[in-house]
Coordinates of N, CA and C in Angstrom, one line a residue:
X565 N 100.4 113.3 95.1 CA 101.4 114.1 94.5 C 102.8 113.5 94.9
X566 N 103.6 112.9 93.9 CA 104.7 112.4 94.4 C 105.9 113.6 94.3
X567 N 106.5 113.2 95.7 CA 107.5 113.9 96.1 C 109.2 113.3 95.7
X568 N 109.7 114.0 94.3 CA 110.8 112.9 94.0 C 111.9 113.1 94.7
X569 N 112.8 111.9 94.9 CA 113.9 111.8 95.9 C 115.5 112.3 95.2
X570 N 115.7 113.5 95.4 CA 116.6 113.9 94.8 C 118.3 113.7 94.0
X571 N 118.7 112.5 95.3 CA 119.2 111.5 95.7 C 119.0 111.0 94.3
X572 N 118.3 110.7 93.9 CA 118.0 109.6 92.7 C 117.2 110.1 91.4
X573 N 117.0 111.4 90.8 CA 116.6 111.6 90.2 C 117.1 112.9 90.1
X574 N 116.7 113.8 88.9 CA 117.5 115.0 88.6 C 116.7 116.2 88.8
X575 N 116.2 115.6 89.4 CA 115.1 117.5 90.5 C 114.6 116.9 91.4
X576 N 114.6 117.8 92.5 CA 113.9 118.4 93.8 C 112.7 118.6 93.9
X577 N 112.1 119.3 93.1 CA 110.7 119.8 93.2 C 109.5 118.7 92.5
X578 N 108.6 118.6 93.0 CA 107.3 117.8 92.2 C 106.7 118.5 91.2
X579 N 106.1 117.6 90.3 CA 105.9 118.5 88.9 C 104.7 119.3 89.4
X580 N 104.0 119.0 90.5 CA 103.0 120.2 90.9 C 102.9 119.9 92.3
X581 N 101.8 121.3 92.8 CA 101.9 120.9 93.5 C 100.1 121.2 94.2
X582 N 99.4 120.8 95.1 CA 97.8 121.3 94.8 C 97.6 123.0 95.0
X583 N 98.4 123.3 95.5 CA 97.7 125.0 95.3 C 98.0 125.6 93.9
X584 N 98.9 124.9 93.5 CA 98.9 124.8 91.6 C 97.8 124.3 90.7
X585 N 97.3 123.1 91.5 CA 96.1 122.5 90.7 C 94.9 123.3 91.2
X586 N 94.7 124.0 92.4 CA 93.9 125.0 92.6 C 93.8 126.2 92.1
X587 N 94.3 126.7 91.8 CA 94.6 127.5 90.4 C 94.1 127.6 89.3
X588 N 94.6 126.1 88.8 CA 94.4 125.7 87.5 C 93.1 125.7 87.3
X589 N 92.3 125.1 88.1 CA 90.9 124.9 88.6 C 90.0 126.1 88.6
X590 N 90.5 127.0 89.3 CA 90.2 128.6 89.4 C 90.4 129.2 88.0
X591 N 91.1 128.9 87.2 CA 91.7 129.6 85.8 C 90.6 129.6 85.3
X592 N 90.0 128.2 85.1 CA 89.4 126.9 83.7 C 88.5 126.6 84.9
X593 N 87.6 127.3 85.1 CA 85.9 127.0 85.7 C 85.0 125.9 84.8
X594 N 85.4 126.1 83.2 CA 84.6 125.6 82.6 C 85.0 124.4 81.4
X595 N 86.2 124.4 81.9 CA 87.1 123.2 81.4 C 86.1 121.8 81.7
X596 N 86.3 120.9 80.6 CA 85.7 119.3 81.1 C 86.5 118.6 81.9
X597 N 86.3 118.2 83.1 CA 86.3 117.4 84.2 C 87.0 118.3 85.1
X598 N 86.4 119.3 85.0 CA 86.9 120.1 86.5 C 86.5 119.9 87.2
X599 N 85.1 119.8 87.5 CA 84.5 119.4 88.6 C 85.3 117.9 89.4
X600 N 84.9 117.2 88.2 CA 85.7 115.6 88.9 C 86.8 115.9 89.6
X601 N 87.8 116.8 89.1 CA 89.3 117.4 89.3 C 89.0 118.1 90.7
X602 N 88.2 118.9 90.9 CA 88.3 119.4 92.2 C 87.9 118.4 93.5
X603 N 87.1 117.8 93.2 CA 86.5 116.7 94.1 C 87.8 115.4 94.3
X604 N 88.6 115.4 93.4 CA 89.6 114.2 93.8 C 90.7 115.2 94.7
X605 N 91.0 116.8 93.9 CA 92.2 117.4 94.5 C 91.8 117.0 96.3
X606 N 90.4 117.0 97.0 CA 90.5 116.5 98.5 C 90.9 115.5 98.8
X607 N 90.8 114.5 97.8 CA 91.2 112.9 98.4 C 93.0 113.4 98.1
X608 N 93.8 114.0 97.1 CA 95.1 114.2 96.7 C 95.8 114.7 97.9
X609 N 97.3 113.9 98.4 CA 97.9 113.9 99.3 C 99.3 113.8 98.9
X610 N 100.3 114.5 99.5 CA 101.3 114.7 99.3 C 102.4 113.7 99.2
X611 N 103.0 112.9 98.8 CA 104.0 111.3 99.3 C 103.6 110.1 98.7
X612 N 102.3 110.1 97.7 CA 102.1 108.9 97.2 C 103.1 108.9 95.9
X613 N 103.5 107.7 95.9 CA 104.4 107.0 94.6 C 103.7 106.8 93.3
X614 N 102.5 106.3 93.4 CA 102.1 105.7 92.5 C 100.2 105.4 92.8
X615 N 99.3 105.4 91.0 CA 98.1 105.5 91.7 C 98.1 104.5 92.6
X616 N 98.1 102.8 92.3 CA 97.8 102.0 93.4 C 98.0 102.2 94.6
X617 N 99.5 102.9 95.0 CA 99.4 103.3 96.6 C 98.2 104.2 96.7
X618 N 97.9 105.5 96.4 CA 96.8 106.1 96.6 C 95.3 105.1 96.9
X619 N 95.3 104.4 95.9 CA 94.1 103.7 95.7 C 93.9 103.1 96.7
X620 N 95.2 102.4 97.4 CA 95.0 101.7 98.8 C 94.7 102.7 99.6
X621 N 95.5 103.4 99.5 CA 95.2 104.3 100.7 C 93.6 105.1 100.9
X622 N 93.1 104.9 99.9 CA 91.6 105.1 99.8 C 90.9 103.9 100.1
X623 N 91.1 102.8 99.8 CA 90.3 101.6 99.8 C 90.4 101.6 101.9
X624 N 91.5 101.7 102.5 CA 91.9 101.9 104.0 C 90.9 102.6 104.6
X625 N 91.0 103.8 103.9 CA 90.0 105.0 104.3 C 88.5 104.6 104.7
X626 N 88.1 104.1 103.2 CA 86.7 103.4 103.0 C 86.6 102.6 104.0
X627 N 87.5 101.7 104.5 CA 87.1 100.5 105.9 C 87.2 101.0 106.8
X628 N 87.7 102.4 106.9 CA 87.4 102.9 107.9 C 88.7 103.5 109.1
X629 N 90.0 103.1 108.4 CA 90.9 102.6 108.9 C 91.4 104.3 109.7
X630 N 92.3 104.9 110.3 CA 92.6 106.0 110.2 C 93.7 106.4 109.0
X631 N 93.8 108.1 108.5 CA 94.8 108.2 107.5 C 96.3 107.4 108.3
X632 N 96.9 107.3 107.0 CA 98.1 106.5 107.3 C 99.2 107.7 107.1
X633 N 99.9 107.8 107.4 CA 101.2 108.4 107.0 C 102.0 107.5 105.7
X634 N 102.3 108.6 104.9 CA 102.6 108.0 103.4 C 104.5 108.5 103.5
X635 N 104.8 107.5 102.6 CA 106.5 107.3 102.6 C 107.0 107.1 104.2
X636 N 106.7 106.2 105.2 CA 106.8 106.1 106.0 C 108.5 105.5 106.5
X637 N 109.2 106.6 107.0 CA 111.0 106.4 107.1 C 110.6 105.3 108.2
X638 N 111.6 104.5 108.5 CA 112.1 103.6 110.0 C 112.5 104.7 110.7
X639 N 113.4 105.2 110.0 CA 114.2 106.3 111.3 C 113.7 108.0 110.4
X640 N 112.5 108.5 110.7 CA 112.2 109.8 110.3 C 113.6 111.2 109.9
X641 N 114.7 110.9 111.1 CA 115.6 112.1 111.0 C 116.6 111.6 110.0
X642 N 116.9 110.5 109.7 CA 117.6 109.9 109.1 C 116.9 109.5 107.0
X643 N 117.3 110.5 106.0 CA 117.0 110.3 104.9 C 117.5 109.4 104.0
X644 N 118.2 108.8 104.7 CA 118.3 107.3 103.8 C 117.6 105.8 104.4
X645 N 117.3 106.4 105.5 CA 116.5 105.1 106.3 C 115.7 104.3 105.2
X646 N 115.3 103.6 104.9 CA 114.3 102.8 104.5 C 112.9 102.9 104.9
X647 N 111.6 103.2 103.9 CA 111.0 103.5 103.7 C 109.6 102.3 103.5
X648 N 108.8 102.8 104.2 CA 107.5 102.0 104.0 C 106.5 103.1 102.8
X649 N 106.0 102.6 101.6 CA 104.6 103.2 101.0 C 103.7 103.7 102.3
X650 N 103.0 103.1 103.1 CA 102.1 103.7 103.8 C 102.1 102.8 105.5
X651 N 101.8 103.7 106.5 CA 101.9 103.0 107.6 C 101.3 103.7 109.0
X652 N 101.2 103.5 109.9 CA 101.1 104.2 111.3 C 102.0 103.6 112.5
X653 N 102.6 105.1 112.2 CA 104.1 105.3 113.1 C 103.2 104.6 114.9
X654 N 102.2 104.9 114.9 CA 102.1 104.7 116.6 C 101.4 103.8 116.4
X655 N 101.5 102.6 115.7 CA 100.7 101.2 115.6 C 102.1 100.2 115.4
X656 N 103.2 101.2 114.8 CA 104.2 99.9 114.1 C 103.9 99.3 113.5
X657 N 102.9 100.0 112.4 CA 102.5 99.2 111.1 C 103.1 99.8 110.1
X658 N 103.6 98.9 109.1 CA 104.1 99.5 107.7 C 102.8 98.7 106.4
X659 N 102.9 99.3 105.8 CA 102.1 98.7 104.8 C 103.3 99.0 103.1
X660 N 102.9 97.9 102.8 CA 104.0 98.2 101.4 C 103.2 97.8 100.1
X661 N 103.0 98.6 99.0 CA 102.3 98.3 97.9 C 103.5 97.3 96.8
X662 N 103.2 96.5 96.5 CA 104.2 95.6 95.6 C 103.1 95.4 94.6
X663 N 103.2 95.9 92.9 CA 102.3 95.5 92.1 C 103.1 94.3 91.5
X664 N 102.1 94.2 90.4 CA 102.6 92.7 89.1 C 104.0 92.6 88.7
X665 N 104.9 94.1 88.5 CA 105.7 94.2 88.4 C 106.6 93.1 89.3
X666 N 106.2 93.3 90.4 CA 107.4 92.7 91.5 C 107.5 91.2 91.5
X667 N 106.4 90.6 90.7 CA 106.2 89.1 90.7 C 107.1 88.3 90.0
X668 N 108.0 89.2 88.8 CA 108.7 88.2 88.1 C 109.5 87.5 88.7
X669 N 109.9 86.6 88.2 CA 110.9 85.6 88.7 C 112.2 86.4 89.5
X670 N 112.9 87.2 88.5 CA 114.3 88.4 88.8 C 114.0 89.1 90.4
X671 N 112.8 89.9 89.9 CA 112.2 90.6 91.2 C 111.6 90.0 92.7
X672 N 111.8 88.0 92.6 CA 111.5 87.8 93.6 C 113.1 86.7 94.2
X673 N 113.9 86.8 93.4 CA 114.9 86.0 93.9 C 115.8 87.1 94.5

């Protein structure tokens, strides 16, 4: 569930949020792919950008890795610090998702 940066966009709030999608779920018992829907809302976490970050963050999971902390600040008290996609604060790992996008020519000079 991405959390938008206010700063840079024209709302605050995320377009949902899971005790909303719990709900939904609750409403519509018999809706198609609710089931699938409830079984992902566990893997669903609050700070991912985009599915590939999630996807890593699952693929991490799968090896076994510990959860990571998502939107990872340099300096947490500080909201304009610079930001990692995913990381662990007590390892001083950042992890950063760059897809195809980022490869063009423009995006790497």
């Amino acid at each position: 569930i991405r959390m938008p940066r206010p700063g840079l966009e024209g709302r605050s709030e995320p377009y949902a949020f899971k005790e909303g999608l719990r709900l939904l779920i609750r409403q519509h018992p018999n809706m198609k792919g609710v089931e699938k829907t409830r079984l992902a809302l566990d893997d669903m976490r609050v700070g991912a950008d985009s599915f590939p970050e999630t996807f890593l963050r699952l693929a991490m999971l799968d090896a076994r890795l510990p959860e990571p902390e998502l939107q990872l600040r340099v300096d947490p008290d500080d909201p304009w610090s610079p930001s990692a996609d995913l990381g662990y604060r007590r390892f001083r790992t950042a992890v950063q998702y760059d897809g195809a996008p980022h490869l063009t020519r423009d995006q790497q000079s």
